[in-house]
Short mmCIF file of C-alpha atoms in Angstrom, two decimals:
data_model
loop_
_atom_site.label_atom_id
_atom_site.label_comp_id
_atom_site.label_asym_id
_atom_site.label_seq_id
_atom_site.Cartn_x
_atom_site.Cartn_y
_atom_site.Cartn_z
CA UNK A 1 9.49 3.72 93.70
CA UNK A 2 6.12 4.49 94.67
CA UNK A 3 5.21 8.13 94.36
CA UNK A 4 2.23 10.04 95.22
CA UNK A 5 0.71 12.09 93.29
CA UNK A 6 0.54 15.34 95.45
CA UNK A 7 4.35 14.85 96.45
CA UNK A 8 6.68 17.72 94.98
CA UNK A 9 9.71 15.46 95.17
CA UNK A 10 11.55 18.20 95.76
CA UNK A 11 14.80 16.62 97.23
CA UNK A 12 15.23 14.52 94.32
CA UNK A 13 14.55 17.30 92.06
CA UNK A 14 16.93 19.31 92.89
CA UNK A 15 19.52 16.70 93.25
CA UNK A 16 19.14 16.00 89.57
CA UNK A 17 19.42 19.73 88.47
CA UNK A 18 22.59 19.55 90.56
CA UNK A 19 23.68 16.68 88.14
CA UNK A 20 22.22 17.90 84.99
CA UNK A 21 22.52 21.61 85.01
CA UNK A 22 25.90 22.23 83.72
CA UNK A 23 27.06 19.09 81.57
CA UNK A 24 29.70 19.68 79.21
CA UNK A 25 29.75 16.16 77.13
CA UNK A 26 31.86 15.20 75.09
CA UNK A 27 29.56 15.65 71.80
CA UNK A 28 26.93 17.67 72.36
CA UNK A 29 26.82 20.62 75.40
CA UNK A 30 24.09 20.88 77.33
CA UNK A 31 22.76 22.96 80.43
CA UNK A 32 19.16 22.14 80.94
CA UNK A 33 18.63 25.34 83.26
CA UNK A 34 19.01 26.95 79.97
CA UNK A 35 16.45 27.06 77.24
CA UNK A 36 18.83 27.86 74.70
CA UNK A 37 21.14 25.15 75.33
CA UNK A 38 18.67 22.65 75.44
CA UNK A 39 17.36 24.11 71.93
CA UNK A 40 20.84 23.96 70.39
CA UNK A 41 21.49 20.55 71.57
CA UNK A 42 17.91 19.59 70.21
CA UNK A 43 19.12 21.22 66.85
CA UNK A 44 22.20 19.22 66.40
CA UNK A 45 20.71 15.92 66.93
CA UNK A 46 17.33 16.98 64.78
CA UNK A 47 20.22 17.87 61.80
CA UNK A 48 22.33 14.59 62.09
CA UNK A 49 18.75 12.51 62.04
CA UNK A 50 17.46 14.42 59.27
CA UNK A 51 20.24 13.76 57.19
CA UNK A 52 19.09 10.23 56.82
CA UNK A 53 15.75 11.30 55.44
CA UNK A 54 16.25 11.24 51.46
CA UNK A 55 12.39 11.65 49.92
CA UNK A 56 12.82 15.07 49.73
CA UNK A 57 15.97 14.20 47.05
CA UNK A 58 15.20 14.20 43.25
CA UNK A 59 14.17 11.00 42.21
CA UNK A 60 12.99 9.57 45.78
CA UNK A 61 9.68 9.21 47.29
CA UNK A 62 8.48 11.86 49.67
CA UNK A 63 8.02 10.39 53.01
CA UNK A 64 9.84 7.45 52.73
CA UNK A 65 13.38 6.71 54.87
CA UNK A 66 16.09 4.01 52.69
CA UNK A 67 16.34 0.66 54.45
CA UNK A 68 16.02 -0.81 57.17
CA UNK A 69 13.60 1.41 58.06
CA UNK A 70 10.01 0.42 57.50
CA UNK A 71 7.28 2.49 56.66
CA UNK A 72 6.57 3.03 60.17
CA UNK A 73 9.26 4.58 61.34
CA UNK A 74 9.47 7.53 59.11
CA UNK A 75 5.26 8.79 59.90
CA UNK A 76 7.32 8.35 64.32
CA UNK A 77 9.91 10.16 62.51
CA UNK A 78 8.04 12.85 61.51
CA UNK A 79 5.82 12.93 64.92
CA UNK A 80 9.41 14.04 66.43
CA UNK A 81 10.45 16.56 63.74
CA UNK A 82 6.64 17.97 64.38
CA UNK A 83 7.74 18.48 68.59
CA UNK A 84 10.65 19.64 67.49
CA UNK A 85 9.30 22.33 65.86
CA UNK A 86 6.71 22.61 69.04
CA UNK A 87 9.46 22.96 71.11
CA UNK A 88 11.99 25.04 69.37
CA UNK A 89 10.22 26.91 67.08
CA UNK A 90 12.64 25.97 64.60
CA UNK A 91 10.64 25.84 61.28
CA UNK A 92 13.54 24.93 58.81
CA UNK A 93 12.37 21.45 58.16
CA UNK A 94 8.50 22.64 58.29
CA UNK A 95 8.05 21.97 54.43
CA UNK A 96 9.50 19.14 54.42
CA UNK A 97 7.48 17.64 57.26
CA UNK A 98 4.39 18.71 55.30
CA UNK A 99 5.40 17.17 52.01
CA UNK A 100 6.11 14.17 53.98
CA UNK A 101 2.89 13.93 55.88
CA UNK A 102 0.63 14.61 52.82
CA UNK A 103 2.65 11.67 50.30
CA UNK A 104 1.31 8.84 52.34
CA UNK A 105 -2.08 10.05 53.00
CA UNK A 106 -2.95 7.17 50.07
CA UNK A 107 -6.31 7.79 47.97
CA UNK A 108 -8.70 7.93 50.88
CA UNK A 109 -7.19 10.04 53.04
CA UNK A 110 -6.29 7.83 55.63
CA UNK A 111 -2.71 6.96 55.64
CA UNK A 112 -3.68 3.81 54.14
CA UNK A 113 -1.39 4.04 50.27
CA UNK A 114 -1.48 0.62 48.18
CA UNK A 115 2.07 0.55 47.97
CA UNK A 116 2.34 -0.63 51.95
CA UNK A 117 -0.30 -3.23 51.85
CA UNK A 118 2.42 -6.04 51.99
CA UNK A 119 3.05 -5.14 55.71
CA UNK A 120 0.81 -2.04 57.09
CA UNK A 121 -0.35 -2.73 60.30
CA UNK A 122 -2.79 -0.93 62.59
CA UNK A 123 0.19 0.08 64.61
CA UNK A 124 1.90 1.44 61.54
CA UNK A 125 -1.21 3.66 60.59
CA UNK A 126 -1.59 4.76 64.09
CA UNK A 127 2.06 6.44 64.20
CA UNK A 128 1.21 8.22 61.16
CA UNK A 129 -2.19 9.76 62.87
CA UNK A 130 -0.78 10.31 65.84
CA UNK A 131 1.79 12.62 63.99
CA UNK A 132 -1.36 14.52 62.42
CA UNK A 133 -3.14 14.32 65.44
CA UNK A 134 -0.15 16.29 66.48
CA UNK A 135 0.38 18.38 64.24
CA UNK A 136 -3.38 19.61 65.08
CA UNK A 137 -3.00 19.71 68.61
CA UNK A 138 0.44 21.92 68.38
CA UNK A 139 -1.09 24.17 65.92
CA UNK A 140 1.82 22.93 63.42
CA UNK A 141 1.19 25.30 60.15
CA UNK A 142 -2.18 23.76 58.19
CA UNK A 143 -1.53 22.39 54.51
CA UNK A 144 -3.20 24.39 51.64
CA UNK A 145 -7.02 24.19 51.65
CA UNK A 146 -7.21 21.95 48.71
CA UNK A 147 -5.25 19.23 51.01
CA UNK A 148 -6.55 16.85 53.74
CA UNK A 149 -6.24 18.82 56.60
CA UNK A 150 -4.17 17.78 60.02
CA UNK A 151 -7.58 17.01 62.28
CA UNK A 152 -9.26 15.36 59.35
CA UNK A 153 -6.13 13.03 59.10
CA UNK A 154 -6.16 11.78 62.43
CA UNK A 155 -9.89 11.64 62.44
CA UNK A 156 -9.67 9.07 59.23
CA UNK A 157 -7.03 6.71 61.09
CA UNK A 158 -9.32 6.46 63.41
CA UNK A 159 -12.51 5.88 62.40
CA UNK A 160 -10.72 3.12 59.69
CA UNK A 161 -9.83 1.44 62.67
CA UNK A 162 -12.42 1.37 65.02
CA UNK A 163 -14.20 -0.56 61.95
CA UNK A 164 -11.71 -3.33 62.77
CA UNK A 165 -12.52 -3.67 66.14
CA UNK A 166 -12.80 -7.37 65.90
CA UNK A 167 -14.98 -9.44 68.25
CA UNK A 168 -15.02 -13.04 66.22
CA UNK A 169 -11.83 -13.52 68.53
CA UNK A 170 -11.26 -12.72 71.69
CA UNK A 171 -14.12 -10.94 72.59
CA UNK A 172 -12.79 -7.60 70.48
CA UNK A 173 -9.40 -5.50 70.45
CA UNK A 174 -7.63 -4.71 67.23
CA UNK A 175 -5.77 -7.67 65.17
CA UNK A 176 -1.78 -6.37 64.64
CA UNK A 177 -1.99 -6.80 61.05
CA UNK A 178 -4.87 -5.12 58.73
CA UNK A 179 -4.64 -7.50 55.91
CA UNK A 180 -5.25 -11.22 56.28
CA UNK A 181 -2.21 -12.62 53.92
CA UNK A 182 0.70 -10.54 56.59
CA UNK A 183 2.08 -12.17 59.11
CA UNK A 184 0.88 -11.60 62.48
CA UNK A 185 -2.68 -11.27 61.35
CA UNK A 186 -3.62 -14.04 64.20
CA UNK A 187 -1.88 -11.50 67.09
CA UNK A 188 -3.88 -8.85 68.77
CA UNK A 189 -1.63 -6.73 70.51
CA UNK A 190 -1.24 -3.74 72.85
CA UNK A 191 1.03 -1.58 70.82
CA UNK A 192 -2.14 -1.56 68.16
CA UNK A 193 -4.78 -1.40 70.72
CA UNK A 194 -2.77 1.22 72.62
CA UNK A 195 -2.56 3.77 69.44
CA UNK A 196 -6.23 3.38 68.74
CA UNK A 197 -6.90 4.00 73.01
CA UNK A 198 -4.34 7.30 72.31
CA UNK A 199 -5.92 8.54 69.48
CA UNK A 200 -9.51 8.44 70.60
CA UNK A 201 -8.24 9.87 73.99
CA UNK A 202 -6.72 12.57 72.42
CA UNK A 203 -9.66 13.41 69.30
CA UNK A 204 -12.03 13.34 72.40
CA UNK A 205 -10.02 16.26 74.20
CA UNK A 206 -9.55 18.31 71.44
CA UNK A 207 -13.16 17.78 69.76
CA UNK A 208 -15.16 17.38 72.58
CA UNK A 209 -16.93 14.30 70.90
CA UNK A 210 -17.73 12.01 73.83
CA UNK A 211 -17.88 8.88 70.57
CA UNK A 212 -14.32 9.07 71.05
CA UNK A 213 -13.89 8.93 75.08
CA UNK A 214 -16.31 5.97 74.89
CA UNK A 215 -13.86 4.20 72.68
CA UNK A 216 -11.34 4.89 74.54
CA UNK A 217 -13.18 3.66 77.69
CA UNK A 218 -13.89 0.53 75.78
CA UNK A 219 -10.74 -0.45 74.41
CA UNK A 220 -8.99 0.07 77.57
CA UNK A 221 -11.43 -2.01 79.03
CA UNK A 222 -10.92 -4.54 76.79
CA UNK A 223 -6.70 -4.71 77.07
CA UNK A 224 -7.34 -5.05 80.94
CA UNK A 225 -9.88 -8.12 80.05
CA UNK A 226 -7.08 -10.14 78.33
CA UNK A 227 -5.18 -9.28 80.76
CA UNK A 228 -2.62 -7.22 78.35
CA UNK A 229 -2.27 -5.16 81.58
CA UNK A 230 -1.92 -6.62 84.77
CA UNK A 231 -2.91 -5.03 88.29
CA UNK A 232 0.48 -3.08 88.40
CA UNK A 233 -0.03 -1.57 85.29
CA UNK A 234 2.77 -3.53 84.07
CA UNK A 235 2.14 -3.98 79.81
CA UNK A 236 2.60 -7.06 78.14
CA UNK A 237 3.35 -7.04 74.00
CA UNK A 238 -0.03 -9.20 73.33
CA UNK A 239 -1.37 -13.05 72.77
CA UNK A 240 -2.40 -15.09 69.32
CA UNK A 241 -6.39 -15.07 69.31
CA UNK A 242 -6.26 -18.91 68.07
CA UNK A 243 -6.44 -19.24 71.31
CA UNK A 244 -8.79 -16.73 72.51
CA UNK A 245 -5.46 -14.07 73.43
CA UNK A 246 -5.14 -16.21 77.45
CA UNK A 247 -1.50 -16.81 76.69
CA UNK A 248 0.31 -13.10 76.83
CA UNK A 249 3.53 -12.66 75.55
CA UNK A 250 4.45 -10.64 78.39
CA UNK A 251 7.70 -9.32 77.22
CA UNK A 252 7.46 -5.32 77.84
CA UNK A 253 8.71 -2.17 75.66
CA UNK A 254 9.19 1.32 76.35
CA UNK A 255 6.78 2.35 74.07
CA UNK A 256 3.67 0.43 75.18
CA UNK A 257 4.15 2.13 78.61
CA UNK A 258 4.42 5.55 76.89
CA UNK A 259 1.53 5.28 74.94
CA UNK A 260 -0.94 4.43 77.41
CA UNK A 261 0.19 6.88 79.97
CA UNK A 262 -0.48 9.86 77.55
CA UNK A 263 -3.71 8.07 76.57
CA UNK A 264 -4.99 8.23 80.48
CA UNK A 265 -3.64 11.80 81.25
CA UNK A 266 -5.59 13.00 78.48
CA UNK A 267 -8.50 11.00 79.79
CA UNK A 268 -7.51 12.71 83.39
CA UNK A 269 -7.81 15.97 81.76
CA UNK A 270 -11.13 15.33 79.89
CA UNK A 271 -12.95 13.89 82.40
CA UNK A 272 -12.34 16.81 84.61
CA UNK A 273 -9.49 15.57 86.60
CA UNK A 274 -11.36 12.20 87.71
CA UNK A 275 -10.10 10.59 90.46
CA UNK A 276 -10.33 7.08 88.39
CA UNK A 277 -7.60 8.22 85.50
CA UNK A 278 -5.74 9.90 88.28
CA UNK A 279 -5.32 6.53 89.72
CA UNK A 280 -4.78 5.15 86.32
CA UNK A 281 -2.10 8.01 85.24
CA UNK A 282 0.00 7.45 88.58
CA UNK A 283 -0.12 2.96 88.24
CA UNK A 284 1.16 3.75 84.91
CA UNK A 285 3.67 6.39 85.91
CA UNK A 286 4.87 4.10 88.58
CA UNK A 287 5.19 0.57 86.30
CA UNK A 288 8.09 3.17 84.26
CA UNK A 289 10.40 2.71 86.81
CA UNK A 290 10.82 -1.05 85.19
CA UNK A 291 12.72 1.00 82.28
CA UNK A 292 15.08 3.03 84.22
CA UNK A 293 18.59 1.58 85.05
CA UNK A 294 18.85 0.25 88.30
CA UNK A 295 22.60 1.17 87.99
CA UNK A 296 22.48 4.62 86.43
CA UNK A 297 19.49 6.60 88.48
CA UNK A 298 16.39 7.94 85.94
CA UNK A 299 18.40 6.74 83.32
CA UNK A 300 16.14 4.95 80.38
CA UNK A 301 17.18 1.89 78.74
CA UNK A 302 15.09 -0.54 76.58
CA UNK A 303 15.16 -3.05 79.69
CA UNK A 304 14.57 -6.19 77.13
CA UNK A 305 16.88 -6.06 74.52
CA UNK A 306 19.32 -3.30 75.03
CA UNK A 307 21.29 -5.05 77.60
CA UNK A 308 21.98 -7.43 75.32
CA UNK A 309 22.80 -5.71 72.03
CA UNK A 310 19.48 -7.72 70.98
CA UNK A 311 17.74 -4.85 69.55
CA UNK A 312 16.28 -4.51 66.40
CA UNK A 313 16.06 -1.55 63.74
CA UNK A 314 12.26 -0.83 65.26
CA UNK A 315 13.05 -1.27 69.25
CA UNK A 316 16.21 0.98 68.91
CA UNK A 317 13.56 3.63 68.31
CA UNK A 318 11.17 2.62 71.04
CA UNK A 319 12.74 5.48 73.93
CA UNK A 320 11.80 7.95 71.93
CA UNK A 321 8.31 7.60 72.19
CA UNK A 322 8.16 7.30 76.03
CA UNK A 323 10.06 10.35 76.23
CA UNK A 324 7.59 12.05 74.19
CA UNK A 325 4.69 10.72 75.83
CA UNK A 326 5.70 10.91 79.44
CA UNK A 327 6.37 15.05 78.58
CA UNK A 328 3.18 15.49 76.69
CA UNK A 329 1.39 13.95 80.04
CA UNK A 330 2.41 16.27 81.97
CA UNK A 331 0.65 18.83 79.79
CA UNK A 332 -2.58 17.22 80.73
CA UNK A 333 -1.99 15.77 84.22
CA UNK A 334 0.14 18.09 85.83
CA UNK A 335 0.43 15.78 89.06
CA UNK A 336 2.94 13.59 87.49
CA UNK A 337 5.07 16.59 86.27
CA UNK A 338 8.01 16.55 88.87
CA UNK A 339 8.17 12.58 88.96
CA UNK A 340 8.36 12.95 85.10
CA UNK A 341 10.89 15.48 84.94
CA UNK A 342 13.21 13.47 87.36
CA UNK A 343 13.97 10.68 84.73
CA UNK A 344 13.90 13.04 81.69
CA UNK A 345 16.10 15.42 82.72
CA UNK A 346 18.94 12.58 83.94
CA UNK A 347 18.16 10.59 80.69
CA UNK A 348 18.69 13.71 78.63
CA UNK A 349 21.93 14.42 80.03
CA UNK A 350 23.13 10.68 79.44
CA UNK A 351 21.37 10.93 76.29
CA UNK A 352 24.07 14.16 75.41
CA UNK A 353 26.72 12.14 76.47
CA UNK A 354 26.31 9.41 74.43
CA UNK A 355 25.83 11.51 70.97
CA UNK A 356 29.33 11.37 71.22
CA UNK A 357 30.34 9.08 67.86
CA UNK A 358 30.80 9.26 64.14
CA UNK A 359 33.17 11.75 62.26
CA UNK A 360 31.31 14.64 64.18
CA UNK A 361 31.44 13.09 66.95
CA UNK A 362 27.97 14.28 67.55
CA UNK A 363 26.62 11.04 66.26
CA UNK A 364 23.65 9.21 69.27
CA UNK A 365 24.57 6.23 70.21
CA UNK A 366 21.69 4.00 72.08
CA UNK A 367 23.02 2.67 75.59
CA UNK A 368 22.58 6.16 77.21
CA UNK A 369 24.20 4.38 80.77
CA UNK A 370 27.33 3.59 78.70
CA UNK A 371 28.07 7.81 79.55
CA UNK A 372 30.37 9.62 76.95
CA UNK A 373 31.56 5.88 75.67
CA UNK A 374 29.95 6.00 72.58
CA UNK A 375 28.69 2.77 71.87
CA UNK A 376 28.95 2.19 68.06
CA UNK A 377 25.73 2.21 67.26
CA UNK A 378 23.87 5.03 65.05
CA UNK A 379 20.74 5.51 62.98
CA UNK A 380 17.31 7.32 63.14
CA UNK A 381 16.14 5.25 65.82
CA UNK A 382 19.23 6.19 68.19
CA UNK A 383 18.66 10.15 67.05
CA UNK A 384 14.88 10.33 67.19
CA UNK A 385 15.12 8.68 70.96
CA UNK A 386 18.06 11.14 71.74
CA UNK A 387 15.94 13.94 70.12
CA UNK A 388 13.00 13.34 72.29
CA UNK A 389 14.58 12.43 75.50
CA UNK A 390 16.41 16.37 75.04
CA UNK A 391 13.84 18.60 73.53
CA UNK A 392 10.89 17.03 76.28
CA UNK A 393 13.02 19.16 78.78
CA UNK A 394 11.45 22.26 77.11
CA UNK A 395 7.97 21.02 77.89
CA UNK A 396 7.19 23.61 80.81
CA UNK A 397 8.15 26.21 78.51
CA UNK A 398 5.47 25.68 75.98
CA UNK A 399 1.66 26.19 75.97
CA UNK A 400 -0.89 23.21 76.50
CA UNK A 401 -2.40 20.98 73.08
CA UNK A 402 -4.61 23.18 71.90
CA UNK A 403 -8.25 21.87 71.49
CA UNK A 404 -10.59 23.41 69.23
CA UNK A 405 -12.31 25.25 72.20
CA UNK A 406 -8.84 26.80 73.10
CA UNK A 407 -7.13 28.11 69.67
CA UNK A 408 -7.02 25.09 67.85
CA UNK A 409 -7.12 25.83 63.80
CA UNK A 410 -6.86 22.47 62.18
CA UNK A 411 -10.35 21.61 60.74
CA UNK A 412 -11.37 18.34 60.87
CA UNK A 413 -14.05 15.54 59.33
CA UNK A 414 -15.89 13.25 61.17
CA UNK A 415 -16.80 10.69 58.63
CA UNK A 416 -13.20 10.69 57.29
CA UNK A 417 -11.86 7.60 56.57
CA UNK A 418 -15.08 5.73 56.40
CA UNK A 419 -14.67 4.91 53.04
CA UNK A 420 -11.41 3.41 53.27
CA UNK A 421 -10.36 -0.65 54.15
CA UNK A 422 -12.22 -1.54 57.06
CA UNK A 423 -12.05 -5.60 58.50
CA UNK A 424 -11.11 -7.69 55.38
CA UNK A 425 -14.54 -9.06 55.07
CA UNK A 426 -15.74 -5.50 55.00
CA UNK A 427 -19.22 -4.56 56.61
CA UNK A 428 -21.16 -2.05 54.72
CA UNK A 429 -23.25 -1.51 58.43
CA UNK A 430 -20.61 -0.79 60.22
CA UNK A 431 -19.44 2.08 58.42
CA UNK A 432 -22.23 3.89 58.12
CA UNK A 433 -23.04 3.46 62.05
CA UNK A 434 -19.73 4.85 63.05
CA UNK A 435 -19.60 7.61 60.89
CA UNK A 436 -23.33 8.61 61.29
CA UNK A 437 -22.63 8.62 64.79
CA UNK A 438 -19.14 10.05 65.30
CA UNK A 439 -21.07 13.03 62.78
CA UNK A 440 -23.86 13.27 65.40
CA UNK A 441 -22.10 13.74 68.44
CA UNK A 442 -20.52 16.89 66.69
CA UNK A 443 -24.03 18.20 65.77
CA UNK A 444 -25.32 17.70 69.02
CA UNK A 445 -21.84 19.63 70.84
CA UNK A 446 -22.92 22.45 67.97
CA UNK A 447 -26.30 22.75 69.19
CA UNK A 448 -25.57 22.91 73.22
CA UNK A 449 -23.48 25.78 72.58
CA UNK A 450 -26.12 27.21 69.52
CA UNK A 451 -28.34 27.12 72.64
CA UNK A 452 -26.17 28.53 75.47
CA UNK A 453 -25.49 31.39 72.89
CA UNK A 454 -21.65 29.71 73.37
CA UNK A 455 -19.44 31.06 70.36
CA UNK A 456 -17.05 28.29 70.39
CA UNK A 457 -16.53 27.08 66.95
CA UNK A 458 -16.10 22.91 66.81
CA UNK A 459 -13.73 22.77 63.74
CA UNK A 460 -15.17 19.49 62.72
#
């Protein structure tokens, strides 16, 4: 499908409500004409995830899920708990999410704690600021003032990474792994890259600091130059830099695609609607359609594993994040909002269907084209991408991202994180130029508007 991004899509639209406004499952019920439905629905599958989550128990550690689950996974975990709040307005689990958030901050700030070193990757770091960069943008309630603030969070993340941009190999991009003894230090890959070209996206829009939209300029100039991404907008996992990243792995995931798409709407939206991101928002938009069943219309699957009951504790998680990201898009590029809410709205009710299992029988399994068959399979992956897929249908409902022009409250530091580990040979330089600079663009935005008389606060 090819869509434009002035078309309504009205027809299909409407044919979907038809489908998907009054679906009585077999686990959950839900009518997505009706906020409240969708909220309940959200509820029960935010309850049955949470109850995997034991670091708020006496004895465990805050922010941590049991196995499988890796680090990872619980700061994603959190990013969904945060929307669901968004969304709902549900704050029962707010403390919690807090606690959570603030455990793993480690001793610079920066979501960077010693007891992860054995396999934190810049990927893994990046879920955890996106969730504060979140949290920020959604005005989720600040932490005490004697705590790292939301902003300030997401800030650190990323100015620790953009002091690994790395161009001994492969003419730059970010290396998968941060520390040289992990496994897959050699890869560069777009899931890293991708979270670093969200997260500077995303800082820029709700700071104003053009640093951060040239970063985000850069590195998604630099995924296109190793040909991560392809002319179709199709995104491949990544290459080995031993030799030079010209030998992609071009196996795809549902989460790549997400993350880049809300990356370039935000871009869309910052750079005044140009006609360049536009172009960029719909290619993306339209490569989607790869992860939609060809049997089951707007229905999501994880096209390469899922199929084949191939996929791991990590990928059976991956759904949830292009749910979240195609909704969030549409909050910044409101083009793509019809096309969007085609495939969420039928994935959402197959989604329903399919949290059909376990003594509850409210359980999520993850092959949402299996219908009310529960499949067998459950775990935080299977609820978080059920959770996602639901609650996005509220997304119209809800105000914008707030920026810190438009009501945002977190307050944020520039030079965060430029302390913390940088490239493992570490580089003294390059610290001190990002910081200085990231710190300048803010005091030059704070003396245009000292000038114009503006009284717009930058909460930097």
């Amino acid at each position: 499908m090819r869509l434009s991004r002035y078309s309504t899509l009205a027809w299909s639209r409407t044919a979907v409500l038809l489908f998907v406004g009054k679906t009585l499952v077999t686990g959950i019920e839900l009518n997505l004409t009706n906020p409240a439905s969708v909220k309940a629905a959200a509820s029960t599958v935010a309850y049955d995830m949470m109850k995997y989550y034991t670091g708020n128990q006496t004895g465990q550690t805050p922010g941590l899920l049991p196995e499988p689950y890796f680090w990872w996974e619980a700061g994603a975990m959190f990013g969904s708990m945060i929307d669901y709040y968004y969304y709902t307005g549900d704050d029962t689990y707010n403390d919690v999410i807090s606690q959570a958030l603030l455990s793993q901050i480690g001793p610079n700030a920066d979501y960077m704690p010693p007891a992860q070193s054995n396999d934190e990757g810049n990927d893994d770091q990046g879920f955890w600021g996106m969730a504060a960069m979140s949290a920020a943008e959604q005005n989720f309630p600040n932490p005490p003032s004697d705590q790292p603030q939301w902003l300030a969070l997401a800030q650190a993340v990323f100015n620790s990474q953009a002091m690994r941009w790395d161009t001994t190999t492969c003419n730059g991009g970010l290396r998968w792994q941060i520390f040289t003894f992990n496994s897959g230090y050699t890869y560069k890959n777009s899931i890293s890259n991708g979270v670093f070209f969200n997260l500077a996206a995303r800082l820029a829009q709700y700071t104003g600091n053009q640093t951060y939209a040239d970063w985000a300029v850069k590195t998604w100039d630099w995924v296109n130059s190793v040909n991560f991404m392809d002319s179709e907008y199709e995104i491949f996992d990544g290459a080995g830099d031993t030799n030079n990243c010209t030998q992609a792995n071009k196996i795809r995931w549902t989460y790549n695609a997400g993350v880049y798409l809300l990356g370039a709407a935000t871009m869309y939206s910052f750079t005044n609607q140009s006609s360049v991101w536009a172009d960029r928002v719909e290619g993306l938009l339209n490569a989607t359609d790869f992860f939609f069943s060809p049997n089951q219309t707007n229905v999501m699957y994880e096209t390469a594993c899922e199929p084949y009951g191939t996929c791991d504790t990590d990928q059976l998680s991956f759904k949830a994040y292009l749910s979240r990201w195609m909704a969030a898009s549409t909050q910044v590029a409101p083009f793509i909002y019809d096309s969007v809410m085609l495939k969420l709205q039928a994935s959402a009710a197959a989604a329903a269907q399919q949290c059909s299992g376990g003594p509850t029988a409210t359980m999520c399994g993850q092959k949402w084209t299996h219908g009310a068959a529960w499949d067998g399979t459950s775990g935080v992956g299977q609820q978080m991408s059920a959770l996602e897929v639901i609650q996005s249908n509220l997304v119209k409902n809800n105000t914008p991202p707030v920026t810190a022009a438009t009501g945002g409250t977190s307050k944020g530091n520039p030079a965060a994180g430029s302390s913390g580990t940088a490239v493992m040979n570490g580089n003294t330089t390059i610290q001190i130029t990002l910081a200085e600079k990231i710190s300048a663009g803010f005091i030059t935005a704070f003396a245009c508007f000292m000038v114009s008389g503006g009284v717009i606060w930058i909460l930097a």
